[in-house]
Every structure is written in C-alpha cells, then in structure tokens.
Amino acid sequence: MSFPSARTLAGLVVAGIAAPAAVGLVAQPASAASVGTWDEVAQCESTNDWSISTGNGYYGGLQFSSSSWAEFGGRQYAPQADQATKAQQIAVAEKVLATQGPGAWPSCGKLAGLQRGGPAPEAPEAPAKGTGTSTADKNSDTPAAPKRAQGANSYTVVSGDTLGTIGSELGVSWQALYSENRSVIGSDPDVIFPGQRLAYGSGSGGSSDSGSSTPAAPKPAGSSSSSKSSDSSGSRSSSGAEGVLPVSGGSISARYHQAGGWAAGYHTGIDFAVSTGTPVRAAAAGTVVSSGWQGAYGNAVVIKHDDGRYTLSAHLSSATASEGERVFAGERIGRSGNTGNSTGPHLHFEVRSSNSYGADVNPVTWLNNHGVSL
C-alpha cells in the first residue's frame, strides 16, 4: 500500500476483526469494494502481480507490509501477503478499507476509484489445516487502537496513521504537515512512528512522545545553513531550487553520454540500478505532463519543472502520478521496473530542455543546480 504512500512502521491497527461467518469463510465488511476495483488498485501498485515480493518491504498485489498483514489477520492465510491467494489478499484489504477508507492507498486508490460500498468480493478459501491460526485465535478480541493524544495544534501519531489520513482529519494537506514537522519525521515522509507528536497550523515542528529525539533531516550538498532542511531521498518543498535524487539505494549503471547502442548513439540520461518496486520520486517541484506507457520507455512519468526543464522517469513497473498533478520534490510518482526496451530492472532518469527526444541535457548538472550531488 502507499502514501503518496506514507505508512507507520508499526503497521495498521483495526479495532475489531470480524470472526468467520462459517467454517472456511471470512465475513466481508460492509465497506466492500468490487473485485474489479481491487484489480485496478493492484495494477497500479504491483502491475497486478499478486505474488510479488521485490524486497522493498511490501508484499502481494496490494503491497501489504508485514506488520499490516499481521494486524489485519492475514496470517490466518499465509505468513506474507505474496504467499496468499488473490481472494485472501482482498479479504484483508477489505478490513483495511473498512478501518482507514480508500486513503490507505492514496495514489492508487484514487486512480482506481476505490471507495467504501460496492458488491462484496468472493470469500477466500480456508487456510490449509495446521497452517493458519486456531479458531480461538481468530475469535479472540483484538485490542482497540490507542486513543489519539491530541491537543491544541498538535496531534499524536497512532498505529495505522499516515500523513494523508491525519491531514484529512485535521483539514490540512500532508505536504504542509510534513513541511512543519520535518525535524520530527526525518527525511522520509513515507515513514512515521506511533508516539510522534505533530504540530499543525503553528509554523513550528512537533516533538516525539517517545522520549528520544528525532534528528533533523540532513541538508543537501551545497545548501547553506539557512536553507530548508532536506536530503536526497525525500524532501518536499514548493521551492523549485530544492531537489532530491529520484530514487534511493541504487548504483549508477549507465551515465549520461555513455557510448553504446542507443538510438542517439549515446545514453541520454542516467540509469540507476534498483530492484523492481523501488519508490521513484519527483526530483524537483513541477507539474506532471504525462504519465503512462511511452513506447520504448515503457511506463514513464514526464514532469515540467518550475525552471522550465523536463524530467523523464522511465521503465517503471507502475506510474502513480496523474497528468496535470502538481508534485513536490520527493513526492512518489511511481515504482521502478523493467518495462519497455529494458535489459533489467532500473530507473532511467532523463532531463530535457523541451518535452521531446533529443532535447536531453546533462542530468548531473541539473541535479547539482538543485542542491543534489552525484
């Protein structure tokens, strides 16, 4: 699942999980969505691969974390979501939908039109004898989620929260929450912890209730001490001057202008060798020009940035940004993959002076101008 995809590391907590209506069946929540809708969510999250396990910490067609899979009763079917059937994964997803609503899949849920209400999906088959939890375990009470400690202009994170769901409750954008609480959250807005206290509407950062301080995110190379806090993996800002690396954790497998068998006679961008499913982020603030299949580039997202340059992120397994959408530096726009003319999983990142092939410029120089070193 995704936040632009923010998630709490402790996973998602539901106040009560329905007991089986009959042997081998799981009662469906009233908020059921159609199987077709879940297929569309899975197409966006995992290219409809219900057995996917890419090593990015999320599993199955709907991209469950281990903790959320366990919290919502998934282990009665399989240890991880990728080992469960499609019907079983949907049954667990229904419990998430009933508790958190479609915001649990903020990008892909919106694209798929996910909402509460609809025809109930098929009930999953019962787990094999001896592999699931006992009837007593499934019928036992599940502790209620801890009460949210919330005061004037502050909010304490509980298990199951995301910046998106918190923002919806408080009536503020998740971008504003992250900007105001970057010193608490750190460099990755996709990860928040229960016990962190977030400020909102006050112009100052929050503090953690856990007793341990959370360090501020490091500044990008070349930034001054008075510049906004940022790093190369996830800062968000409306300022076109701030930038981030489009992907984290990958080595460079092909550099700009490297000679080879490309159509231009040289490589028109930078390739980052990362596994399929790695989050791909907007390198700087801008507006999405196109998102989807682009021939040899496979699934790709093109962004026109505030400085007039265009970036192309290509060979994605899924493109989650929408055409016309305003994105900030560090906001997730898709997941890396191996689509189009590609020899293996990676991200092709290209910078252009105009939105056309052959208008490429040096992406290293462009990133440096946005405070990012390679």
XYZ file of C-alpha atoms in Angstrom:
374
model
C 0.000 0.000 0.000
C 1.149 3.541 -0.487
C 1.086 7.041 0.770
C 1.743 9.310 -1.571
C 2.295 6.356 0.377
C 3.064 7.208 3.959
C 2.795 4.384 6.440
C 3.566 3.864 10.113
C 6.291 1.285 10.619
C 4.271 -0.346 13.362
C 1.647 -1.229 10.776
C -2.072 -0.717 10.728
C -4.383 -1.499 13.626
C -8.080 -2.292 13.362
C -10.345 -2.020 16.375
C -12.037 -5.326 15.722
C -11.609 -8.066 13.112
C -14.752 -9.922 12.163
C -14.901 -13.589 13.093
C -15.608 -16.152 10.354
C -19.260 -16.365 9.359
C -18.866 -20.066 8.683
C -16.095 -22.605 8.514
C -13.669 -21.605 5.752
C -15.253 -18.197 5.104
C -14.412 -14.741 6.359
C -17.255 -12.292 6.863
C -16.978 -9.358 4.456
C -17.113 -5.810 5.856
C -19.949 -3.549 4.844
C -17.481 -1.323 3.024
C -16.676 -3.977 0.396
C -15.312 -2.848 -2.967
C -15.705 -4.838 -6.154
C -13.073 -7.318 -7.288
C -12.659 -5.238 -10.436
C -11.770 -2.198 -8.343
C -9.217 -4.185 -6.332
C -7.741 -5.391 -9.631
C -7.252 -1.762 -10.662
C -5.579 -0.925 -7.342
C -3.279 -3.938 -7.768
C -2.487 -2.939 -11.357
C -1.275 0.412 -10.070
C 0.559 -0.938 -7.003
C 2.186 -4.065 -8.443
C 1.213 -4.351 -12.133
C -1.396 -6.865 -10.944
C 1.219 -9.330 -9.665
C -0.460 -10.902 -6.653
C 2.673 -12.926 -5.792
C 5.184 -10.075 -5.991
C 7.976 -9.838 -3.414
C 10.637 -7.358 -4.504
C 12.491 -6.921 -1.220
C 11.160 -3.375 -0.681
C 9.251 -4.332 2.488
C 5.845 -4.717 0.829
C 4.222 -7.868 -0.488
C 1.483 -9.076 -2.785
C -0.755 -7.409 -5.309
C -1.934 -4.711 -2.904
C 1.506 -4.163 -1.318
C 0.987 -5.056 2.353
C 3.760 -4.535 4.876
C 4.440 -7.497 7.173
C 3.016 -5.650 10.163
C -0.220 -4.571 8.480
C -0.718 -8.076 7.064
C -0.439 -9.494 10.584
C -2.538 -6.788 12.265
C -5.454 -7.308 9.908
C -5.499 -11.091 10.251
C -3.600 -12.049 7.098
C -1.504 -14.682 8.850
C -4.512 -16.945 9.113
C -3.908 -17.443 5.376
C -0.147 -17.132 4.882
C 2.943 -15.674 6.596
C 3.187 -12.879 3.999
C 0.705 -11.442 1.511
C 2.639 -12.628 -1.539
C 2.101 -16.230 -0.377
C -1.676 -15.802 -0.102
C -4.243 -16.063 -2.873
C -5.787 -13.044 -4.535
C -9.094 -13.629 -2.712
C -7.306 -13.825 0.637
C -5.428 -10.593 -0.021
C -8.678 -8.857 -0.944
C -10.310 -10.090 2.271
C -7.547 -8.489 4.327
C -7.672 -5.328 2.195
C -11.400 -5.049 2.924
C -10.598 -4.777 6.635
C -8.107 -2.015 5.904
C -10.712 -0.240 3.754
C -13.341 -0.559 6.472
C -10.980 0.991 9.033
C -8.999 3.589 7.088
C -11.012 4.108 3.937
C -9.505 4.472 0.456
C -6.832 6.818 1.823
C -4.827 3.737 2.804
C -3.903 3.588 -0.917
C -3.811 7.377 -1.503
C -2.409 7.384 -5.034
C -3.525 4.044 -6.432
C -6.854 4.057 -4.605
C -7.708 7.407 -6.160
C -6.687 6.246 -9.629
C -8.784 3.085 -9.266
C -11.828 4.918 -7.900
C -11.655 2.920 -4.658
C -14.412 3.815 -2.199
C -16.469 2.324 0.568
C -19.512 0.423 -0.633
C -19.951 -1.958 -3.543
C -20.521 -5.634 -4.310
C -18.792 -7.966 -1.877
C -15.793 -9.793 -3.337
C -15.592 -13.549 -3.258
C -14.767 -15.069 0.124
C -11.262 -16.559 0.350
C -10.666 -20.240 0.761
C -9.824 -21.508 4.224
C -6.120 -21.924 5.081
C -4.668 -25.407 4.880
C -5.038 -27.455 8.028
C -2.274 -26.696 10.502
C -1.032 -23.556 8.692
C -3.436 -20.884 9.956
C -4.341 -19.604 13.364
C -6.689 -21.581 15.558
C -10.413 -20.839 15.803
C -9.772 -19.481 19.268
C -7.152 -17.097 17.884
C -9.448 -15.835 15.134
C -12.343 -15.309 17.545
C -10.268 -13.595 20.212
C -10.805 -9.898 20.854
C -8.419 -7.522 19.103
C -7.287 -4.610 21.290
C -8.665 -1.261 20.254
C -6.290 1.234 18.713
C -4.704 3.510 21.321
C -6.503 6.760 21.942
C -5.102 9.658 19.968
C -3.461 12.187 22.284
C -4.444 15.392 20.553
C -4.231 18.916 21.885
C -4.369 22.424 20.538
C -2.472 22.459 17.240
C -0.842 19.107 17.978
C -1.575 15.514 17.082
C -0.002 12.309 18.387
C 0.536 9.582 15.810
C -1.032 6.194 16.500
C -0.589 2.910 14.692
C -2.358 2.988 11.356
C -1.907 6.696 10.726
C -0.457 8.185 7.560
C 0.247 11.827 6.824
C -2.621 11.639 4.341
C -5.204 10.344 6.815
C -4.009 12.725 9.537
C -4.200 15.649 7.130
C -7.728 14.696 6.095
C -8.822 14.590 9.730
C -7.188 17.902 10.593
C -8.165 19.669 7.386
C -4.604 20.341 6.226
C -2.512 18.925 3.384
C 0.007 16.173 4.052
C 2.633 18.400 2.393
C 2.019 21.105 4.996
C 2.205 18.540 7.809
C 5.495 17.199 6.522
C 6.981 20.659 5.983
C 6.037 21.716 9.514
C 7.260 18.501 11.148
C 10.291 17.528 9.056
C 12.541 17.650 12.140
C 10.319 15.022 13.807
C 9.593 12.787 10.820
C 13.052 12.872 9.271
C 13.999 12.508 5.633
C 11.310 10.045 4.539
C 7.681 11.241 4.725
C 6.549 7.696 3.900
C 7.548 6.608 7.427
C 6.011 7.878 10.654
C 6.018 6.274 14.098
C 3.357 5.919 16.800
C 4.100 8.355 19.624
C 5.408 11.160 17.443
C 3.598 14.415 18.140
C 2.971 16.536 15.084
C 2.279 20.256 15.088
C -0.105 21.789 12.596
C -1.064 25.358 11.815
C 1.513 26.759 14.228
C 4.528 27.122 11.955
C 6.768 25.094 14.275
C 7.815 21.469 14.348
C 6.413 18.892 16.740
C 8.151 16.623 19.201
C 8.233 12.938 19.940
C 6.428 11.496 22.951
C 8.799 8.543 22.990
C 11.465 10.447 24.919
C 14.079 10.148 22.209
C 14.825 12.999 19.868
C 14.471 12.571 16.134
C 17.312 14.272 14.243
C 16.517 16.782 11.555
C 16.895 15.596 8.004
C 20.386 16.414 6.631
C 20.808 19.329 4.243
C 21.636 18.655 0.593
C 25.152 19.202 -0.615
C 25.769 22.824 -1.450
C 22.949 24.240 0.687
C 23.580 26.977 3.229
C 22.861 26.665 6.929
C 19.843 28.927 6.476
C 18.293 26.812 3.722
C 15.360 24.478 4.311
C 16.180 21.043 5.725
C 16.346 18.421 3.000
C 18.086 15.306 1.797
C 18.425 13.274 -1.353
C 15.680 10.765 -0.606
C 12.528 12.576 0.319
C 12.296 16.303 0.998
C 9.219 18.103 -0.261
C 9.123 21.799 -0.994
C 7.280 24.208 -3.218
C 10.621 25.817 -3.966
C 11.967 24.928 -7.388
C 15.540 25.317 -6.064
C 15.351 22.266 -3.806
C 15.799 18.819 -5.282
C 16.213 15.160 -4.417
C 17.594 12.079 -6.077
C 14.757 10.389 -7.986
C 15.484 7.037 -6.330
C 17.362 5.858 -3.255
C 19.753 2.963 -2.758
C 20.734 2.270 -6.366
C 24.118 2.396 -8.052
C 24.590 4.153 -11.401
C 24.681 1.530 -14.150
C 24.864 3.891 -17.153
C 25.975 7.519 -17.189
C 24.953 10.443 -19.344
C 26.542 10.481 -22.827
C 27.961 6.990 -22.325
C 28.594 5.498 -25.768
C 26.534 2.481 -26.761
C 23.788 1.054 -28.913
C 21.134 3.602 -28.001
C 19.135 5.323 -30.758
C 21.022 8.589 -30.214
C 24.374 6.776 -30.260
C 24.872 7.653 -26.624
C 22.936 7.394 -23.363
C 20.535 10.317 -22.970
C 20.136 10.076 -19.192
C 21.327 8.292 -16.064
C 20.385 4.715 -15.165
C 20.003 3.773 -11.503
C 20.189 0.012 -10.876
C 17.366 -0.664 -8.398
C 15.037 -3.599 -7.912
C 11.502 -3.605 -9.300
C 9.090 -1.826 -6.964
C 11.522 0.753 -5.569
C 9.737 4.100 -4.998
C 10.529 6.716 -7.655
C 10.190 10.351 -6.622
C 9.866 13.711 -8.302
C 13.372 15.201 -8.385
C 12.016 18.749 -8.000
C 8.700 20.577 -7.847
C 6.680 20.732 -11.036
C 3.584 19.625 -12.947
C 3.074 16.166 -14.431
C 2.863 16.435 -18.216
C 2.282 12.752 -18.972
C 2.031 9.501 -17.049
C 1.712 6.040 -18.535
C 3.009 3.954 -21.422
C 5.558 5.677 -23.659
C 6.784 3.064 -26.125
C 10.438 2.130 -25.714
C 10.474 3.941 -22.373
C 7.745 1.640 -21.026
C 5.729 3.144 -18.190
C 7.086 6.653 -17.682
C 6.313 9.966 -15.996
C 7.292 13.327 -17.513
C 7.320 16.406 -15.267
C 7.707 20.032 -16.320
C 9.611 21.721 -13.511
C 9.427 25.280 -12.310
C 12.743 26.128 -14.013
C 11.309 25.124 -17.409
C 13.214 21.830 -17.654
C 11.511 18.458 -18.096
C 12.420 15.182 -16.393
C 11.564 11.729 -17.668
C 11.456 8.752 -15.274
C 11.186 5.613 -17.381
C 10.821 1.789 -17.360
C 8.525 1.974 -14.312
C 6.535 -1.006 -13.098
C 3.765 1.468 -12.267
C 3.250 5.191 -12.818
C 1.122 6.561 -9.975
C 1.255 10.293 -10.735
C -1.620 11.793 -12.717
C -1.386 14.095 -15.724
C -1.831 17.692 -14.624
C -0.973 16.899 -10.995
C 1.246 19.306 -9.082
C 4.083 17.412 -7.365
C 6.773 18.432 -4.912
C 10.390 17.358 -4.584
C 10.431 13.891 -3.044
C 6.809 13.035 -3.806
C 6.375 9.484 -5.086
C 5.368 9.334 -8.746
C 5.739 5.604 -9.400
C 7.755 2.449 -8.802
C 10.812 1.300 -10.703
C 10.570 -1.652 -13.045
C 11.677 -3.275 -16.268
C 9.092 -2.149 -18.851
C 9.683 -1.082 -22.454
C 13.101 -1.600 -24.054
C 14.955 -2.526 -20.904
C 17.629 -5.102 -20.148
C 16.886 -5.367 -16.439
C 15.196 -3.588 -13.510
C 16.365 0.023 -13.261
C 15.276 3.653 -13.420
C 16.178 5.695 -16.499
C 16.249 9.368 -15.464
C 16.481 11.994 -18.171
C 16.464 15.813 -18.146
C 15.347 17.755 -21.219
C 15.177 21.378 -22.345
C 11.843 20.608 -24.051
C 9.453 17.674 -23.984
C 10.939 15.866 -26.958
C 13.511 13.192 -27.690
C 16.944 14.636 -28.461
C 16.484 17.661 -26.199
C 18.435 15.993 -23.398
C 20.736 17.971 -21.121
C 23.212 16.779 -18.505
C 21.145 15.466 -15.561
C 24.133 15.653 -13.191
C 24.472 19.382 -13.788
C 20.726 19.880 -13.390
C 20.648 17.945 -10.116
C 23.658 19.896 -8.834
C 21.818 23.131 -9.587
C 19.015 21.828 -7.348
C 21.326 21.020 -4.465
C 21.824 17.307 -5.182
C 25.273 15.781 -5.700
C 26.043 12.604 -7.637
